[in-house]
Amino acid sequence: MPASKGSRNAVSSAVQQIVLSPSDADYLDQLIPAIKDAAHSNRTAQLLQGLSQFADNHESEIEGVCNTNHQEFVNSVNQLLQVREGTVRLTSEILDLNQSIQASTEKLAEHKKALVDSRSVRQNIDEAAQALEDCLEVLRLTNHVHDLLATKNHYAALRALDELQNVHLREVPQYKIAEMIQKSVPAIQKLIAEAVMTDLKTWLFRIRETSQFLGEVAFYHTELRRTRQKERAEKDPFFRNFKLNSAMDLVSDETDEFDVLDNDEVQVDFSPLFECLHIHEALGESEKFRAEYAATRRQQKDLLLPTSIRLVGDDEGGSLSALLESIAGFAIVERATMKKAFNLRSTVDVDELWDSMCQSAINLITQSLPDIDDADALLKIKGVIALFIQTMENWGYSVAALDSFLLTLFDKYAELLKQKFSRDFLEIVSADDYMPMPIQTSEEYEKVVNVSWYTPEKEQSDISFPCVLPFSQMYPLCCIDIRNFLNQFYFFSDDHFQHPSVIDETLKKSLDELLAQKVCRLLVDRLSSQYLGQIVQILINLEHFETACVELEQLLLAARSPASAGKSVALNATEEFRSNKKTAEKRIFELVNSKIDDLIETAEYDWMAPAAQTEPSNYIQTLTRYLSNIMSSVLLGLPTEIKELIYFDALSHAATMILALPLSADVPTINRNGVAALALDVQHLSQFVDSLGVPILRENLDELQQTVNLLQSDNSDEYYDVSTRNKKYGRVDPMNGPLLLEKLTQGMQSSGRTDKYTTLSSRFGKK
C-alpha cells in the first residue's frame, strides 16, 4: 500500500535533518532516532527509499553541476561515488544496526516486562512485609500487655491494650490476626481486671491484718493528746472548760499534727486501691467495682468481729482492746478511703458499717458483763471504750450508741460499787469495838481529823497525847470508805462520759442507800445490845454520821455538774441518822431505867418497922453511885443536853418507881418508921441531884418529895384543903395521896394510935 503523504513528508523531513547535520556525530544522532522510528513504524523501506531518492536528487544536482564544470563534476562524481559507497556501507551498517537495535529493543522489552513483573512482585513483597510488620507490631503489643500483666503494671497494660485496640488494630483490620486479637481484647481486659482485683484483695488482706496495729497507734496518739490536754488544763484553768476533740483542743494540737496512716510505725499505701478504681473506671465497670468492694469490706468486717470476747481475767483489757483497736483501724481506713476516693465509698455505706461494728461490739461486751464482779475491772473496760470513743470521734464518726452504752456500764459499775462498799461497811460495823477511839500521836490525830467530818472543840496544839476521840474507830473508817466511794464514782466520768447528771443522781441515790440501809440500819440493829456503853457509843456515832451527811450534802452540791446546778441535795440518810438518834436515846433510857428498876427492886423497906432507920438504904446508895458512874464514864462522851435528858428521864423514872413501892398492893399498912426510912432515902437522892448542879433535875423529885412530906406532916388534913394542897402538895397525885394516907392510918391503927386518923378514915368511909 503506497505510503501516505503524511508519512512521506515525515521521512523527507528526517532525511533532510540527517543530511543537513553539521557533523558526523550529529549525523548519527539524527540517523539513529530515524532508524528506530522507522523500525518501530515499519517504515525502514520508506527511509531507504527517501535516502535513495535524496541520493538520486543529489546526483542529478551533481550531474548538473558537472555539466557546467566537468572537472568539478568528475570530482564531485568521485566524491559522490565515495559518498555512495559510504552510503551503501552506511546503509548496510544501518541495516545491521537496525537489526541490532531491533534485537536490543526486543531484549529491552523483555527486560522491561521482567522489570514490571519484578516491580509488582516487589510491591507485593513490600506490602506483605509491611503487613507482616504491622501484624508483628500488634503481636508485640499484645505480648507487651501480657508482660506488663506479669510484672503487675496493670494500668500500663490497660493503656497498652487501649492503644492496641484503638490504633494498631484499626491499621490492620483486613487481617485474620487482627480479628482474633480484637476478639481476645475483652478476655485480656478481664485478665487485667482480675489481676488488679487480686492485688486489691491482697492489699485488703494486709489492711485487715494491719487494722489492729493501726488502731493501737491511733489509741496511743489519742492518749498523748489526752496528756497534752491535761497539761494545758493544769497550766491554765481556762482549758478545763474544753474536752478532748473540742474546737479549742484541735486548735491547740495543730502544732502536733500526726498522720495515723503514714508515720514511723505504720504506712498505709492506697496506690493499689487507686489503680484498681482507675482501671475499672477505664473499663466502664465502676459500679460493679464499687459493689464488689463494698461486699468485700462487709465480709472483712464480719471476719474482724469474734464470736465472743473475754473480759474476766483480762487484767490489761487485751481482748477488748484488740477488738476495739481492730474496729478503729478498719473504720479509719474506711474514712480515709472515702476522703481519698470520692466516688468509691459513700457516707451512708461507711456509716452503716460503723454502726454495725459498734452494735456488734456492744453486744459482745454485754454478753460478758454478767461475769464482771469487780468495779475496778469495769472501770478499766470503760477506760478502753472511752479511748475508743474519743479516737473515733476525732475521725467524724457518730458515737451516740457507745455513749448510751456507757450508761449501761455505769449502772453496772454503780451496782458493783454499792455491793463492794456494802461489804466493807458491814465488815467495819461488825468489827468495831464501840469504844471511843484512842489516839496516840499528833500525826495519827491529824490523819483521822482529815479523813473524818469532825470539828474538834480544841486546837490540835492544845491537845495532849494520847487522847480519846468521841466516836469509835468505825466512824473514820466509814468516812474513808465514803470518800473512796465518791472518788470511784467520779472516776467513771474521767476522760469521757456525756451524762454527768446521771452520775450526780446515781451517786446521791447510792450513797443514800449505803448510809441509810447499811450503816444506819446496822447501827440500829446493834441497839438491841444490853451493854449501855455500846449503845451510848452508837448514839455518838449516829450523831457524827448525821454531821457527816450534812457535810456530804454540801460536798455533793459543790461537785454537781453544770447540768444539775441549782438543784438542792438532800440525803434521806440525814433524817435516818437524826431519827435513829432518838431510837438510841430511847434504848439508853430503857437500859438505864431497867437498871434503876433492878436496883429499886432490891429495896427492902420494913413499912411497919419498930424503930427508925438511921442510914440510907443500900439500894438508894447503889442507885446514886450508878447514876454518878455512868455520867462520869459511860455517858461522858454524850453532849450535855443529851446527858441532861438521860438524867432527867432516869431520875423521873427512879422517883416514879420509888413512889410505887409504898403504893404497891403488897403494902397494906405503913407506919412512921417506914415513912422515915423512905424520907431518908429520898433525902439522899435529893442531895445527889443537888450535887449535879442542874436545878431542873430537882423537879423530877418534887412529887416524891412532896408525897414524903405529906406522910411526915403532923396535920395531914391540910391536904384536903385545896389552897393549902396546891401550895404544899401540888405535885402529889390526887389518887396516890389519899391512898398513902390511908395506909399510914391503918398502920398507925394497927400500932394502937388511932387519934386523928380515925376521924380521917371515917371521913372517906373506909374500913
Short mmCIF file of N, CA, C and O in Angstrom, two decimals, residues 410 497-507 560-564 567:
data_model
loop_
_atom_site.label_atom_id
_atom_site.label_comp_id
_atom_site.label_asym_id
_atom_site.label_seq_id
_atom_site.Cartn_x
_atom_site.Cartn_y
_atom_site.Cartn_z
N PHE A 410 -22.24 2.17 133.37
CA PHE A 410 -22.26 2.94 134.62
C PHE A 410 -23.23 2.33 135.63
O PHE A 410 -22.94 2.29 136.83
N PHE A 497 -17.42 10.94 129.44
CA PHE A 497 -18.74 10.48 129.85
C PHE A 497 -19.68 11.65 129.68
O PHE A 497 -19.51 12.69 130.31
N GLN A 498 -20.69 11.46 128.83
CA GLN A 498 -21.55 12.57 128.41
C GLN A 498 -22.80 12.72 129.28
O GLN A 498 -23.71 13.45 128.92
N HIS A 499 -22.84 12.01 130.40
CA HIS A 499 -24.05 12.06 131.23
C HIS A 499 -23.69 12.37 132.68
O HIS A 499 -23.92 11.55 133.58
N PRO A 500 -23.09 13.53 132.95
CA PRO A 500 -22.67 13.84 134.33
C PRO A 500 -23.85 13.94 135.29
O PRO A 500 -23.72 13.61 136.47
N SER A 501 -25.01 14.38 134.79
CA SER A 501 -26.16 14.48 135.69
C SER A 501 -26.60 13.12 136.18
O SER A 501 -27.11 12.97 137.30
N VAL A 502 -26.40 12.09 135.35
CA VAL A 502 -26.73 10.73 135.77
C VAL A 502 -25.83 10.31 136.91
O VAL A 502 -26.27 9.66 137.88
N ILE A 503 -24.55 10.68 136.83
CA ILE A 503 -23.63 10.36 137.91
C ILE A 503 -24.07 11.06 139.19
O ILE A 503 -24.07 10.46 140.28
N ASP A 504 -24.45 12.33 139.07
CA ASP A 504 -24.88 13.08 140.25
C ASP A 504 -26.06 12.40 140.93
O ASP A 504 -26.07 12.20 142.16
N GLU A 505 -27.07 12.04 140.15
CA GLU A 505 -28.27 11.46 140.74
C GLU A 505 -28.01 10.05 141.26
O GLU A 505 -28.47 9.67 142.33
N THR A 506 -27.27 9.26 140.48
CA THR A 506 -26.99 7.88 140.91
C THR A 506 -26.11 7.88 142.14
O THR A 506 -26.30 7.06 143.06
N LEU A 507 -25.14 8.78 142.19
CA LEU A 507 -24.27 8.86 143.36
C LEU A 507 -25.08 9.23 144.60
O LEU A 507 -24.91 8.61 145.67
N ARG A 560 -21.57 18.89 141.85
CA ARG A 560 -22.54 18.59 140.79
C ARG A 560 -22.13 19.24 139.48
O ARG A 560 -21.50 20.30 139.46
N SER A 561 -22.49 18.59 138.40
CA SER A 561 -22.18 19.10 137.08
C SER A 561 -23.02 20.32 136.77
O SER A 561 -24.06 20.55 137.40
N PRO A 562 -22.61 21.14 135.79
CA PRO A 562 -23.41 22.31 135.41
C PRO A 562 -24.84 21.96 135.02
O PRO A 562 -25.75 22.76 135.22
N ALA A 563 -25.02 20.74 134.47
CA ALA A 563 -26.37 20.34 134.06
C ALA A 563 -27.29 20.17 135.26
O ALA A 563 -28.52 20.31 135.14
N SER A 564 -26.72 19.85 136.43
CA SER A 564 -27.52 19.65 137.63
C SER A 564 -27.41 20.83 138.59
O SER A 564 -27.93 20.76 139.71
N LYS A 567 -29.89 22.68 141.69
CA LYS A 567 -30.77 21.75 142.39
C LYS A 567 -30.18 21.46 143.77
O LYS A 567 -28.99 21.18 143.91
#
